[in-house]
Amino acid sequence: MRLPLLPVGAPQLSFAPEQDALPLLDAVIETSRSIRAPFFFPGHKMGLGAPLPLRQRLVSRRALRHDLPELPELDNLFAAEGAIHEAERLAALAFGAGRSWLLVNGSTAGVLAAGGRRCLGVPIDQVEAGLQRYGSRVAAVLVVSPTYQGVLSDVGGIARLTRAAGVPLIVDEAHGGHLHFLCDTAPVAPGVGLARPRSALSEGADIVVQSTHKMLGSLTQSAMLHAKAVWPQPCHHSTLSALHERNACGAQMTSSSPSYLLLGSLDAARWQFASRHGGGRAALHRACEHAAALRSAVGRMANGPTVLQFDGGAGVYAMDPLRITLSVQDGFALDEALVGAGIYSELPEALSITFALSAGTRARHVRRLVRKLNSPSVAKLNAGREAHTRASALKAAAVAASRSDSWSKSYCSPREAFFRGSRSVPAAKAIGQISAALVCPYPPGIPILIPGEEITAEAVSLLHDLRAAGCSITGCADNSMATFDVLE
């Protein structure tokens, strides 16, 4: 890249040659060139499903091809050791810092940081028991629906309970921004006793938060917060108070320099699915048909993976038809094989792999995935010695999906641990001491150690097995897990 020359008479500055590098930018460009079938977020699928005004009047398809999530080649922002790590190292050198971090929510998030779910949904009886147990102490009920695997809770039933209790119902619908636009004739996920999926607002939620970029056409990091237009009388005061506090807190928690590229993409995404000219709803219908075709094709495979299917019951009210999870013998190994063919899933786990379809999904993406799943190389993945050597690691990864509170004892709250002094010690000496960090494998994204908890031999062994299974471990003093941060 050619840099502009300094003006005549400007002070002569020294430039380190290594600062000419663009490690993260180059990684994004090279990764985008390797992808042939994107089954990950965002929903516009590298521009294929982006709203027409966004592509024609705001940003080009070439730019949208580079709007990517955390893919293997793009490093991990929270455990950087590749392109992000190198970019942060160069930033530290350039600014004369000991260490620099890249932030994704402006400098405000950095100021706050310096100062400072599994597969099933929520059974309605658990919400009822909580409301009865805590009574007037309940300020609001927060439910995540749908989950990462597309499981919807009975939001309507929960809303009736919260309305009777006089508290607002807040739904984290990060994965469900598209549900309101699914037509009644769209194919749905199979399962006995399942209701047709509907949006949280239509089911009676008071406040709904959506990651619009996940399943609709806006850009990564863009989102929306929705509030119910007509408040049930018992919830009136508390819900309006919550919204008032949200306005005050939002100004503190959001960057003072918001991206208008993101804001413009939200408006275009609304247009895509609400306007008669947008074509978004028809695209969602086609996506549901693609999903049905994928389920059917997998079901016909001999000795292949199986589609994870739920029947209606406790914690399972409906299923998102555009989320497909396959049960496999080794999700991480399968993901590696798919990436080699240019096919990227949304979430590989120890014994499963999840694909996210959307308005940007094309029939050719599904055909490419089906061909690879049918290939001899995939069929042989779990045969032979390698499968046996990974068996214990994969079992550990499955165990981590349902964290047991019996793994360790809590000696203080995470807040207390945060403000206490800490030090790094070798892993062997950390056993029996109190963790100063939140140590979390991804996937599944459920912490094994929480600040203030005792570090047990079982937890350390499990973390090593998870790492061997292919999980990324965040929160350790170093990425090799040779040392752990403990309280003084």
XYZ file of C-alpha atoms in Angstrom, residues 54-356:
303
model
C -28.085 -1.608 0.930
C -26.293 -3.147 -2.050
C -27.132 -0.466 -4.576
C -27.178 2.749 -2.587
C -24.986 2.252 0.474
C -22.364 -0.494 0.210
C -21.184 -2.785 -2.578
C -21.433 -6.569 -2.728
C -17.642 -6.617 -2.593
C -17.727 -5.006 0.843
C -20.487 -7.335 2.055
C -18.396 -10.381 1.137
C -16.069 -9.320 3.925
C -18.766 -8.929 6.578
C -17.758 -12.147 8.347
C -18.163 -13.618 11.847
C -15.427 -15.277 13.944
C -14.232 -17.942 11.512
C -11.211 -20.146 12.287
C -8.831 -18.134 10.101
C -9.885 -14.841 11.686
C -8.666 -15.634 15.216
C -10.564 -15.243 18.500
C -10.952 -11.733 19.910
C -11.037 -13.081 23.473
C -8.118 -15.508 23.145
C -6.114 -13.933 20.344
C -3.128 -15.827 18.993
C -3.302 -15.202 15.263
C -4.239 -12.227 13.082
C -5.947 -10.290 15.913
C -3.015 -10.910 18.230
C -0.584 -9.568 15.638
C -2.774 -6.542 14.930
C -2.919 -5.760 18.655
C 0.852 -6.179 18.974
C 1.485 -3.727 16.141
C -0.990 -1.284 17.675
C 0.878 -1.421 20.980
C 4.142 -0.649 19.203
C 2.621 2.203 17.239
C 1.085 3.919 20.271
C 3.890 3.172 22.649
C 1.765 0.919 24.826
C 2.620 -2.214 26.716
C -0.407 -3.940 25.249
C -3.387 -2.911 23.103
C -6.839 -4.453 22.622
C -9.165 -4.134 19.644
C -12.746 -3.209 20.641
C -15.935 -3.720 18.702
C -18.183 -1.203 20.447
C -16.197 1.994 20.288
C -14.032 3.520 22.997
C -16.930 3.691 25.458
C -16.728 -0.073 25.948
C -13.037 0.288 26.662
C -13.704 2.972 29.274
C -16.259 0.764 30.990
C -13.897 -2.219 30.897
C -11.069 -0.162 32.403
C -13.324 1.197 35.137
C -14.882 -1.324 36.104
C -27.855 -21.533 27.286
C -28.023 -24.449 26.445
C -30.114 -26.386 23.948
C -33.539 -26.383 25.617
C -35.755 -23.412 26.329
C -37.338 -22.389 29.636
C -40.120 -24.636 31.022
C -43.096 -22.528 32.046
C -43.341 -24.274 35.422
C -39.843 -23.049 36.319
C -40.900 -19.462 35.673
C -44.048 -19.954 37.741
C -42.033 -21.452 40.612
C -39.568 -18.554 40.522
C -42.320 -15.943 40.606
C -43.962 -17.669 43.555
C -40.702 -18.106 45.439
C -39.352 -14.572 45.097
C -42.644 -12.661 44.925
C -42.255 -8.890 45.132
C -38.461 -9.175 44.794
C -38.872 -9.962 41.089
C -38.239 -6.847 39.001
C -38.575 -8.555 35.610
C -38.390 -11.948 33.930
C -35.714 -12.436 31.259
C -36.066 -15.340 28.837
C -33.812 -16.400 25.952
C -35.952 -17.598 23.039
C -35.060 -19.040 20.603
C -31.851 -20.746 21.722
C -28.801 -21.222 19.532
C -30.247 -24.508 18.298
C -33.590 -22.870 17.492
C -35.698 -24.014 20.457
C -38.504 -21.594 21.368
C -39.995 -21.334 24.863
C -43.691 -20.854 25.527
C -43.405 -17.071 25.576
C -47.186 -16.657 25.493
C -47.656 -18.790 28.599
C -44.801 -17.028 30.398
C -46.269 -13.644 29.435
C -49.558 -14.565 31.097
C -47.688 -15.402 34.298
C -45.659 -12.189 34.325
C -48.737 -10.104 33.561
C -50.528 -11.605 36.525
C -47.481 -10.962 38.714
C -47.238 -7.341 37.540
C -43.682 -7.583 36.171
C -42.425 -7.054 32.620
C -41.292 -9.923 30.420
C -38.039 -9.266 28.566
C -37.105 -11.695 25.799
C -33.613 -12.039 24.392
C -34.667 -12.904 20.852
C -31.212 -12.471 19.380
C -31.712 -15.452 17.076
C -35.345 -14.758 16.216
C -35.545 -11.459 14.347
C -37.004 -13.285 11.342
C -39.835 -15.083 13.152
C -42.310 -12.244 12.683
C -41.901 -12.491 8.893
C -42.352 -16.246 8.467
C -45.535 -16.931 6.525
C -48.047 -19.500 7.763
C -47.408 -21.795 4.781
C -43.642 -22.020 5.280
C -42.354 -25.550 6.017
C -41.672 -26.045 9.734
C -39.323 -28.319 11.651
C -40.743 -31.809 12.275
C -41.727 -32.824 15.784
C -44.745 -34.078 17.696
C -46.714 -31.472 19.624
C -44.782 -28.456 18.375
C -46.516 -25.120 17.859
C -45.838 -22.945 14.829
C -42.978 -20.552 15.679
C -44.030 -16.963 16.358
C -42.209 -13.821 17.426
C -41.923 -12.930 21.108
C -43.791 -9.649 20.644
C -46.739 -11.413 19.048
C -46.733 -13.842 21.998
C -47.041 -11.046 24.564
C -43.485 -10.103 25.565
C -43.077 -6.545 26.832
C -39.510 -5.850 25.700
C -37.645 -7.784 22.997
C -34.011 -7.505 21.959
C -32.956 -8.850 18.559
C -29.596 -9.266 16.886
C -30.961 -8.149 13.543
C -27.763 -9.106 11.753
C -28.060 -12.775 12.709
C -31.095 -13.794 10.677
C -32.086 -10.690 8.736
C -30.029 -8.622 6.308
C -28.241 -5.979 8.388
C -24.525 -5.832 9.076
C -22.712 -7.617 11.866
C -23.064 -5.935 15.293
C -26.317 -4.215 14.384
C -29.360 -4.939 16.546
C -32.793 -3.641 17.575
C -34.696 -3.252 20.843
C -38.480 -3.485 20.653
C -41.049 -2.480 23.261
C -44.691 -3.500 23.308
C -47.013 -0.717 22.146
C -49.860 -1.397 24.597
C -48.925 -2.208 28.177
C -50.991 -4.581 30.319
C -52.158 -2.493 33.286
C -50.259 -4.388 36.023
C -46.992 -3.985 34.103
C -47.517 -0.359 33.147
C -45.409 1.417 35.751
C -42.535 -1.056 35.985
C -42.161 -1.488 32.241
C -42.148 2.229 31.513
C -39.592 2.691 34.293
C -37.436 -0.003 32.724
C -37.599 1.746 29.361
C -36.692 5.083 30.958
C -33.686 3.463 32.631
C -32.739 1.840 29.331
C -32.529 5.285 27.684
C -30.189 6.490 30.424
C -28.102 3.317 30.513
C -28.002 3.012 26.741
C -26.295 6.376 26.449
C -23.592 5.137 28.828
C -23.142 1.662 27.348
C -23.191 2.574 23.653
C -20.374 4.143 21.690
C -20.524 7.906 21.335
C -19.479 7.378 17.702
C -22.090 4.965 16.297
C -21.581 3.537 12.836
C -24.053 4.909 10.339
C -23.246 2.001 8.103
C -24.799 -0.223 10.787
C -27.732 2.120 11.385
C -28.443 2.417 7.658
C -28.336 -1.357 7.295
C -31.003 -1.706 10.004
C -33.329 0.607 8.122
C -32.697 -1.326 4.904
C -33.323 -4.639 6.691
C -36.669 -3.316 7.913
C -37.451 -2.291 4.339
C -36.444 -5.681 3.000
C -38.986 -7.534 5.105
C -41.754 -4.942 5.558
C -41.940 -3.343 2.089
C -43.693 -4.913 -0.847
C -40.641 -4.283 -2.922
C -38.189 -5.896 -0.472
C -38.647 -9.566 -1.340
C -37.516 -10.610 2.127
C -40.515 -12.690 3.068
C -40.394 -14.687 -0.173
C -36.679 -15.273 0.428
C -37.419 -16.546 3.939
C -40.017 -18.923 2.522
C -37.452 -20.291 0.050
C -34.982 -20.651 2.895
C -37.516 -22.778 4.812
C -37.866 -24.955 1.716
C -34.073 -25.276 1.497
C -34.020 -26.286 5.175
C -36.688 -28.926 4.582
C -34.698 -30.255 1.619
C -31.546 -30.445 3.752
C -33.354 -32.344 6.517
C -34.786 -34.751 3.964
C -31.405 -35.336 2.314
C -29.683 -36.000 5.637
C -32.477 -38.379 6.617
C -31.790 -40.474 3.514
C -28.064 -40.835 4.201
C -26.918 -44.318 5.143
C -24.703 -44.311 8.265
C -24.613 -40.534 8.165
C -25.455 -37.840 10.703
C -28.969 -37.445 12.064
C -31.006 -34.274 12.356
C -31.527 -33.265 15.973
C -35.290 -33.280 16.454
C -37.429 -32.305 19.442
C -41.004 -33.062 20.317
C -43.129 -30.532 22.175
C -42.810 -30.655 25.945
C -41.125 -28.986 28.907
C -38.860 -26.249 27.573
C -39.721 -26.989 23.924
C -42.718 -25.072 22.584
C -41.718 -24.592 18.948
C -38.669 -24.887 16.681
C -37.107 -22.410 14.302
C -37.311 -24.071 10.857
C -34.148 -22.283 9.697
C -31.847 -23.744 12.354
C -30.573 -27.282 11.675
C -28.437 -29.188 14.148
C -26.929 -32.527 13.179
C -25.971 -35.165 15.727
C -22.553 -36.525 14.755
C -19.725 -38.559 16.261
C -17.207 -35.704 16.139
C -18.486 -32.226 15.397
C -15.049 -30.597 15.411
C -13.559 -33.089 12.937
C -16.576 -32.733 10.660
C -16.265 -28.956 10.802
C -12.614 -29.168 9.726
C -13.589 -31.352 6.766
C -16.357 -28.960 5.752
C -14.103 -25.908 6.004
C -11.690 -27.660 3.641
C -14.503 -27.719 1.096
C -15.383 -24.063 1.653
C -18.431 -24.913 3.793
C -18.678 -23.072 7.098
C -21.135 -23.998 9.834
C -22.423 -21.642 12.515
C -21.570 -23.759 15.572
C -19.476 -26.950 15.705
C -19.609 -28.783 19.041
C -18.306 -32.075 20.375
C -21.205 -34.248 19.255
C -23.167 -31.921 17.008
C -22.888 -29.202 14.396
C -25.396 -26.400 13.742
C -26.187 -24.683 10.445
C -28.018 -21.359 10.194
